[in-house]
Amino acid sequence: MWLLLILSIVSCAFSNKSASRLLKEAEQSGPFDAIVVPGVPFQNGRWDTIMKGRVYWSKYLYDRGIARNIIYSGSAVYSPYYEAEIMAMYAEALGIPQEHVFTETRAEHSTENIYYGYKKALQLGFNKVALASDPFQSRLLRSYAFRRVSPDIRIIPMVTDTLKKIQPSMTDPDIAYDKAFKANFISITQRDSFWKRLVGTLRGNIDPSAYEDTVPVQHSMGN
């Protein structure tokens, strides 16, 4: 049983070879106006391995000139901190200029991350957009992104070998995470039933009118 579960999880992730191929394609077709990076819950006052990997992957794509701007997407879902704002703080602490860091704070599910992230990108005037995340989430969202969001979205899953090479130089900067605190927070597990959360995971509880209006450019709140 456990073997079948492990195999099913592995089969839902991009292999390192496939991720490397998609990265090469992104290098050839880029630069992208923006990449959308899905959020991760912030707990215990520090980022976990998944959040750290996604933020460092976005920094790698920015430093390489593959992405001109980064949109971190994520509301306060399982903990009372806006995931997008937390990730933006870490990104800026790592050296990404604040003027190239943006946040989207409506999304509560992975499908909503790419949907709202893409809509926010268009609202900001960014037309060439890619999803950048870990191999597992990138694979899960690929079909949804192409079918429900836009066939023009590109997928840039992190290449694990690349992250391993830069891992020795990775740091854990301090951030003012209290700035991302959401008052009167109620966890999604208390607000929504299991079935509603499942629907959100599969196709998102989407508001089609979100980010329809053009607004002045707004960056992250900074440290």
Short mmCIF file of N, CA and C in Angstrom, two decimals, residues 80 134 181 187:
data_model
loop_
_atom_site.label_atom_id
_atom_site.label_comp_id
_atom_site.label_asym_id
_atom_site.label_seq_id
_atom_site.Cartn_x
_atom_site.Cartn_y
_atom_site.Cartn_z
N PRO A 80 -2.16 32.31 10.51
CA PRO A 80 -2.61 33.71 10.42
C PRO A 80 -1.61 34.65 9.76
N ASP A 134 7.68 23.90 -7.22
CA ASP A 134 8.38 22.63 -7.09
C ASP A 134 7.84 21.64 -8.13
N PHE A 181 0.72 39.55 9.40
CA PHE A 181 -0.28 38.92 10.26
C PHE A 181 -1.69 39.36 9.87
N SER A 187 -8.86 29.61 10.52
CA SER A 187 -8.28 28.62 9.61
C SER A 187 -9.33 28.10 8.63
#
